[in-house]
XYZ file of C-alpha atoms in Angstrom:
471
model
C -53.652 28.874 -3.385
C -53.244 31.003 -6.553
C -51.696 29.401 -9.804
C -49.579 32.064 -11.212
C -46.969 32.168 -13.851
C -45.120 34.727 -11.865
C -41.657 33.597 -9.797
C -42.633 31.800 -6.582
C -40.595 32.588 -3.460
C -41.538 30.120 -1.047
C -41.127 30.730 2.289
C -40.455 27.485 4.718
C -41.271 28.725 8.365
C -43.085 31.632 9.887
C -40.877 32.423 12.962
C -38.581 35.294 13.066
C -36.699 34.883 9.861
C -39.896 33.560 7.690
C -42.311 36.787 9.013
C -39.538 39.450 8.856
C -37.977 38.394 5.539
C -41.574 37.777 4.018
C -42.160 41.661 4.844
C -38.969 42.896 3.511
C -39.319 40.879 0.359
C -43.165 42.121 0.110
C -42.205 45.727 0.676
C -39.319 46.020 -1.781
C -41.100 43.930 -4.710
C -42.631 45.565 -7.316
C -46.194 45.121 -8.155
C -46.728 41.613 -9.726
C -42.777 40.791 -9.849
C -43.611 37.257 -7.973
C -45.474 35.739 -5.556
C -44.688 35.145 -1.722
C -46.084 31.880 -0.037
C -45.285 31.269 3.529
C -45.979 27.954 4.666
C -46.222 26.941 8.688
C -48.124 24.480 10.885
C -49.096 27.517 13.173
C -51.286 30.487 11.353
C -48.800 32.829 13.784
C -45.217 34.075 14.859
C -44.493 33.790 18.585
C -42.165 36.626 19.883
C -40.147 34.081 22.087
C -38.539 36.446 24.543
C -41.751 37.298 26.172
C -42.935 33.630 26.884
C -41.491 33.742 30.534
C -43.755 36.984 31.512
C -46.678 35.313 29.401
C -45.861 32.345 31.734
C -45.824 34.834 34.439
C -49.242 36.526 33.407
C -47.494 39.793 33.288
C -48.566 39.882 29.172
C -51.468 38.266 27.955
C -50.616 35.393 25.672
C -52.469 36.559 22.654
C -50.002 39.451 22.808
C -47.196 37.691 22.108
C -48.232 36.046 18.672
C -48.539 38.209 15.769
C -50.917 36.653 13.106
C -49.245 35.904 10.110
C -51.930 36.323 7.357
C -52.521 39.753 9.059
C -49.117 40.750 8.705
C -48.867 39.551 5.218
C -51.800 40.325 3.549
C -50.181 40.181 0.072
C -48.633 37.212 0.627
C -50.201 33.274 0.205
C -50.254 31.713 3.958
C -50.674 27.919 4.011
C -51.074 26.414 7.519
C -49.241 22.930 7.065
C -45.773 21.429 6.571
C -43.301 21.186 3.727
C -42.597 17.669 4.013
C -39.728 17.162 1.004
C -38.062 19.045 -1.348
C -37.022 18.321 -4.870
C -34.417 20.801 -5.689
C -33.865 19.412 -9.022
C -37.253 20.070 -9.799
C -37.701 22.686 -7.849
C -40.784 21.333 -6.340
C -41.917 21.155 -2.597
C -44.485 18.738 -1.065
C -46.942 20.654 0.927
C -48.680 18.346 3.918
C -51.573 20.688 5.119
C -53.294 20.065 8.280
C -56.387 18.500 6.626
C -56.377 16.853 3.149
C -53.962 15.286 0.736
C -50.152 16.299 0.128
C -49.700 17.754 -2.799
C -46.695 19.641 -4.778
C -46.370 23.360 -4.926
C -43.595 24.510 -7.352
C -40.827 27.066 -6.512
C -38.324 29.502 -8.071
C -36.840 30.674 -4.749
C -36.641 29.232 -1.458
C -36.282 30.387 2.124
C -35.355 28.220 4.766
C -36.500 29.288 8.051
C -37.568 26.332 10.265
C -36.169 27.626 13.308
C -34.937 25.333 16.185
C -36.792 22.965 18.502
C -35.888 21.887 22.441
C -32.572 20.269 22.364
C -33.547 16.996 24.689
C -31.718 13.816 25.796
C -32.995 10.474 26.407
C -33.732 10.736 29.954
C -36.074 8.362 31.673
C -39.491 10.201 32.334
C -38.663 13.737 30.578
C -41.161 13.125 27.913
C -43.831 12.736 30.452
C -43.106 15.122 32.968
C -41.416 17.783 31.256
C -42.617 21.601 30.118
C -40.764 23.003 27.221
C -40.526 26.978 26.604
C -40.615 27.240 23.014
C -44.225 28.250 22.375
C -47.080 30.112 23.390
C -49.267 26.934 24.440
C -46.500 25.885 26.826
C -46.272 29.367 28.242
C -49.923 29.046 29.141
C -49.616 25.225 30.333
C -46.652 26.157 32.625
C -48.669 29.087 34.168
C -51.898 26.950 34.685
C -49.699 24.117 36.110
C -48.426 26.205 38.548
C -51.285 27.423 39.840
C -52.870 24.091 39.847
C -49.915 23.069 42.093
C -50.969 25.556 44.598
C -54.752 24.807 44.547
C -53.327 21.137 45.320
C -51.211 22.001 48.213
C -53.743 24.530 49.761
C -56.356 21.844 49.716
C -54.875 18.901 50.788
C -53.972 17.162 54.194
C -51.455 14.873 52.824
C -47.735 16.346 53.664
C -46.214 14.161 50.735
C -48.751 15.393 47.940
C -48.096 18.854 49.236
C -44.421 19.052 49.273
C -44.452 17.651 45.917
C -46.680 20.223 44.291
C -44.619 22.971 45.966
C -41.214 21.935 44.331
C -40.436 23.147 40.771
C -37.326 22.187 39.028
C -36.121 23.907 36.147
C -33.173 22.607 33.698
C -31.314 24.608 31.960
C -29.559 28.202 32.892
C -29.397 30.267 29.769
C -31.653 33.197 28.703
C -34.972 30.752 28.617
C -34.394 29.041 32.206
C -33.395 31.879 34.357
C -35.582 34.264 32.984
C -38.603 31.690 33.250
C -37.736 30.857 36.846
C -37.349 34.323 37.862
C -40.892 34.963 36.344
C -42.656 32.163 37.705
C -40.813 32.546 41.382
C -42.497 35.973 41.074
C -45.982 34.587 40.463
C -45.831 31.941 43.039
C -44.801 34.311 45.557
C -47.802 36.949 44.563
C -50.196 33.836 43.974
C -49.147 32.737 47.975
C -50.995 35.729 49.509
C -54.326 34.463 48.377
C -53.559 30.799 49.787
C -54.172 30.445 53.480
C -52.397 27.523 53.986
C -49.236 28.309 51.199
C -46.396 30.683 52.174
C -43.440 31.030 50.015
C -41.122 29.310 52.335
C -43.168 25.954 51.662
C -42.292 26.167 48.050
C -38.756 24.607 46.522
C -37.300 26.123 43.575
C -34.544 24.398 41.859
C -32.366 25.513 38.711
C -29.969 23.097 37.210
C -27.498 23.226 34.458
C -24.726 21.379 33.252
C -22.301 24.607 32.844
C -20.500 26.020 35.589
C -22.480 29.143 35.477
C -25.876 30.556 34.081
C -26.860 33.531 31.737
C -23.638 33.297 29.780
C -24.836 35.419 26.831
C -24.110 38.773 29.459
C -20.898 37.556 30.643
C -19.222 36.323 33.846
C -19.618 39.330 35.791
C -23.327 39.935 35.187
C -23.982 36.139 35.212
C -22.438 35.977 38.656
C -24.719 38.461 39.966
C -27.725 36.985 38.110
C -26.726 33.610 40.316
C -26.189 35.474 43.541
C -29.587 37.411 43.244
C -31.623 34.138 42.360
C -29.805 32.346 45.497
C -30.942 35.586 47.593
C -34.850 34.833 46.627
C -34.280 31.260 48.110
C -33.867 29.518 44.801
C -31.403 26.516 44.806
C -29.012 26.874 42.092
C -26.914 23.615 41.006
C -24.225 24.015 38.691
C -22.015 21.453 36.611
C -24.537 19.310 37.155
C -27.306 17.462 35.164
C -30.223 15.325 35.715
C -30.427 11.481 35.678
C -33.967 10.867 35.392
C -37.434 12.167 36.283
C -39.875 9.190 36.416
C -43.342 10.430 38.100
C -41.841 13.815 39.037
C -39.156 11.946 41.312
C -35.859 14.233 39.808
C -32.507 12.471 40.422
C -29.609 14.828 39.801
C -26.432 13.673 39.055
C -24.716 15.190 42.098
C -27.031 12.555 44.334
C -29.636 15.189 45.093
C -33.361 14.039 44.506
C -36.520 15.815 44.630
C -40.072 14.892 44.324
C -41.274 17.711 41.737
C -45.075 18.479 40.353
C -43.375 20.920 37.845
C -40.257 20.297 35.806
C -39.379 22.584 33.022
C -36.958 21.629 30.499
C -34.974 24.970 28.826
C -31.539 22.896 28.193
C -30.808 24.637 24.906
C -31.996 24.456 20.978
C -31.433 22.300 18.083
C -32.051 22.777 14.320
C -35.447 21.452 13.314
C -34.836 18.022 12.571
C -37.428 18.322 9.507
C -33.882 19.821 7.838
C -32.589 16.035 7.437
C -35.327 15.444 4.687
C -34.793 18.639 2.648
C -31.324 17.502 0.884
C -29.529 20.405 2.066
C -26.081 20.571 2.870
C -25.568 20.249 6.958
C -23.171 21.197 9.671
C -21.589 19.128 12.008
C -24.685 19.911 14.215
C -27.766 20.180 11.633
C -28.059 23.331 10.563
C -28.121 24.214 7.110
C -24.579 25.329 6.034
C -24.940 28.616 4.256
C -22.547 31.467 2.808
C -21.903 34.744 4.214
C -24.559 36.077 1.686
C -26.959 33.757 3.525
C -27.277 31.315 0.467
C -26.887 27.756 0.830
C -23.711 26.472 -0.260
C -23.913 25.114 -3.949
C -27.726 26.493 -4.183
C -27.883 30.171 -5.446
C -31.832 29.949 -5.685
C -31.919 28.780 -1.687
C -31.361 30.943 1.337
C -31.295 30.435 5.002
C -30.916 32.161 8.452
C -31.809 32.148 12.199
C -31.524 29.005 14.274
C -31.634 26.769 11.640
C -28.370 28.201 10.036
C -24.864 28.010 10.259
C -24.114 31.670 9.369
C -20.497 32.621 9.139
C -20.076 35.951 11.840
C -17.520 38.013 9.892
C -17.661 40.341 12.507
C -16.007 38.038 15.012
C -13.906 36.408 12.388
C -12.298 40.098 11.439
C -11.528 40.161 15.224
C -9.249 37.257 14.927
C -11.771 34.146 15.929
C -11.450 32.208 12.402
C -14.393 29.502 13.312
C -16.826 32.046 14.647
C -20.804 31.319 13.621
C -23.326 33.880 14.630
C -25.143 32.523 17.904
C -28.934 31.429 17.501
C -30.489 34.559 19.143
C -33.402 37.403 18.120
C -30.903 39.777 17.601
C -28.944 38.130 14.864
C -32.349 36.514 13.395
C -34.086 39.803 13.004
C -30.850 41.370 11.274
C -29.915 38.321 9.298
C -33.810 38.166 7.690
C -33.366 41.710 6.433
C -30.352 41.064 4.521
C -32.099 37.642 2.914
C -34.954 39.397 2.063
C -32.718 42.019 -0.109
C -30.589 39.118 -1.328
C -33.782 37.891 -2.392
C -34.860 40.813 -4.283
C -31.510 41.115 -5.654
C -31.459 37.326 -6.956
C -34.996 37.656 -8.459
C -33.761 40.798 -10.558
C -29.960 39.452 -11.043
C -28.079 41.716 -8.947
C -25.327 41.061 -6.686
C -25.795 39.522 -3.321
C -24.347 41.366 0.056
C -22.978 39.778 2.590
C -24.311 39.499 6.401
C -22.229 41.177 8.995
C -22.990 42.478 12.601
C -21.462 43.173 15.359
C -23.083 42.027 19.066
C -25.083 44.669 20.584
C -25.363 43.426 23.604
C -27.948 41.443 25.446
C -30.979 41.902 28.292
C -32.397 39.480 30.541
C -35.530 39.776 32.865
C -35.319 38.181 36.236
C -38.910 38.671 37.365
C -40.063 42.035 38.392
C -38.299 45.030 38.446
C -35.205 42.907 38.236
C -32.703 42.199 35.278
C -29.451 42.085 33.699
C -28.178 44.266 30.664
C -24.974 44.075 28.608
C -25.070 46.761 26.146
C -22.369 47.618 23.607
C -21.283 50.961 22.426
C -18.445 51.322 20.011
C -15.875 48.547 21.726
C -17.008 49.648 25.340
C -19.510 46.808 27.250
C -21.704 48.788 30.035
C -22.835 46.232 32.432
C -26.067 47.078 33.982
C -27.930 44.943 36.542
C -31.365 45.620 39.096
C -34.272 47.714 38.008
C -32.271 49.902 35.350
C -31.516 46.542 33.298
C -35.024 45.750 33.601
C -36.263 48.726 32.106
C -33.464 47.956 29.176
C -35.191 44.761 28.793
C -38.524 45.529 28.721
C -37.821 48.938 26.286
C -35.943 46.648 24.134
C -38.181 43.527 23.548
C -41.126 46.236 23.902
C -40.145 48.027 20.558
C -38.564 45.077 19.112
C -41.654 43.025 19.181
C -43.462 43.024 15.404
C -46.229 45.488 14.426
C -47.467 48.483 16.171
C -50.530 46.700 17.174
C -48.342 44.491 19.359
C -46.466 46.974 20.738
C -49.301 49.083 21.863
C -51.172 45.815 23.502
C -47.590 44.565 24.907
C -47.106 48.376 26.652
C -50.902 48.392 27.504
C -50.376 45.481 29.240
C -47.659 46.835 31.426
C -49.060 49.736 32.177
C -52.129 48.380 33.865
C -50.034 45.918 35.893
C -48.750 49.098 37.727
C -52.441 49.677 38.708
C -54.056 46.363 38.848
C -52.861 43.344 40.841
C -51.544 40.363 38.930
C -54.218 37.663 37.881
C -53.911 34.328 39.717
C -56.101 32.421 38.115
C -55.713 28.877 36.628
C -57.443 27.865 33.657
C -56.386 24.067 33.538
C -59.877 22.943 32.227
C -58.206 24.780 28.712
C -56.345 21.428 28.437
C -59.453 19.375 27.891
C -61.941 22.079 26.978
C -64.435 19.583 26.364
C -64.605 17.065 29.135
C -67.237 18.359 31.226
C -69.677 18.607 28.252
C -68.792 15.193 27.067
C -70.041 13.962 30.648
C -73.113 16.017 30.497
C -73.660 15.080 26.695
C -72.577 11.312 26.788
C -75.343 8.345 26.955
C -75.951 6.854 30.309
C -74.977 2.865 30.300
C -77.684 0.283 29.983
C -77.529 -2.688 32.419
C -77.274 -5.987 30.338
C -80.159 -7.230 32.376
C -82.058 -4.439 31.802
C -85.439 -4.655 29.261
C -85.144 -3.083 25.984
C -87.490 -0.024 25.472
C -89.864 -0.743 22.545
C -89.621 1.207 19.437
C -92.211 4.066 19.751
C -92.470 4.188 23.334
C -92.818 7.236 24.770
C -89.869 9.570 25.934
C -90.766 9.687 29.916
C -90.465 5.472 29.757
C -87.177 5.936 27.895
C -85.934 8.269 30.868
C -87.349 6.092 33.805
C -85.403 3.136 32.336
C -82.126 5.096 32.340
C -82.772 6.616 35.906
C -82.869 3.186 36.956
C -79.824 1.868 34.990
C -78.267 4.792 36.422
């Protein structure tokens, strides 16, 4: 970490907004004009729209993350957390992964912590649930699902088999619908290699408290997506929620009970709770309250955008919706980051701030291989697409939106290879505890309490013989 008298622009968070804003600032900044410092607990940015495909094995997990140090070579990248912010002194407290916390002064601050999974105090959820916010969870879900097929194929206990082949997904938005579509596709393909497992033996359940799924693409496409999932044998229960899931026994409010070996939770997001420690003005749901310029209210030197910000939607407000706020999606985060970066440069140089205004360009969702829905806005016309063509729109949009040409090329290469090669169905569950086997091999053998001690200097062979007798 450099100590310089140049103004410091501190970016808290390395997700969509943090990465894109830092890139924009570094691109437009004159040499030596300021120091850009990015702080995040992870050393990479995750392109979250690709997580369902990573969970299904359509894309290598390494290709959905972007290393911050490689993309931001002219910035300081600190792996750690910002625990507190002193606005009066313009100092942030940095807690690194190891070592003591320290203070870091700043002149301009960008708050881009993003969001975390929105959960409820449901019995068993913390122990059983798998989220879909990070690449680690996508990898874990893939390994877990394939392990359930391994269990079902190898057991003679019908109860164990039935539970292993039951999969419950809570949340019918983009994350939930896309994930269950991709995972069902993967499980269907994988079942070809298990003599004792058929797709008809599996049970996929999607639950949502709303009366529809995929609200982002509109009611017509959402209804088509619902019918499509049901045709694939996926049970969908709307206008209901989960009461408990202790030990995998899922109980829904509609009375349905399912013993499931897999529970995936995608029931929305909420702003990062760390915002409460920063002393910033927050909205009713915990978002940072910002002006249309993306500046935090009553703080001209602080900006916020993305999932952790409450940004006025000027386009919708001009259309008559006076209380509209920008929805928390990648489309807005990407565009807000560019405006934010320009405004930070303008603030650094004493120029006026620009307001963020963006009309919705539509939404795309993939529901598995060759299946999807898309709503594209051209002017004032909404074009609705479904099926294979929508799936091409989905892949084309996100393939070009993922940051850096390095990742674009790798993702398209994964898709191209999938045209000629079969999907991998290997479970690497041992990744969860990679040292377990070595530990079992290397740990000292237990010695019985009544065994005679080996005198110091005794030959190794004698020591080995004593250990053999003890074992």
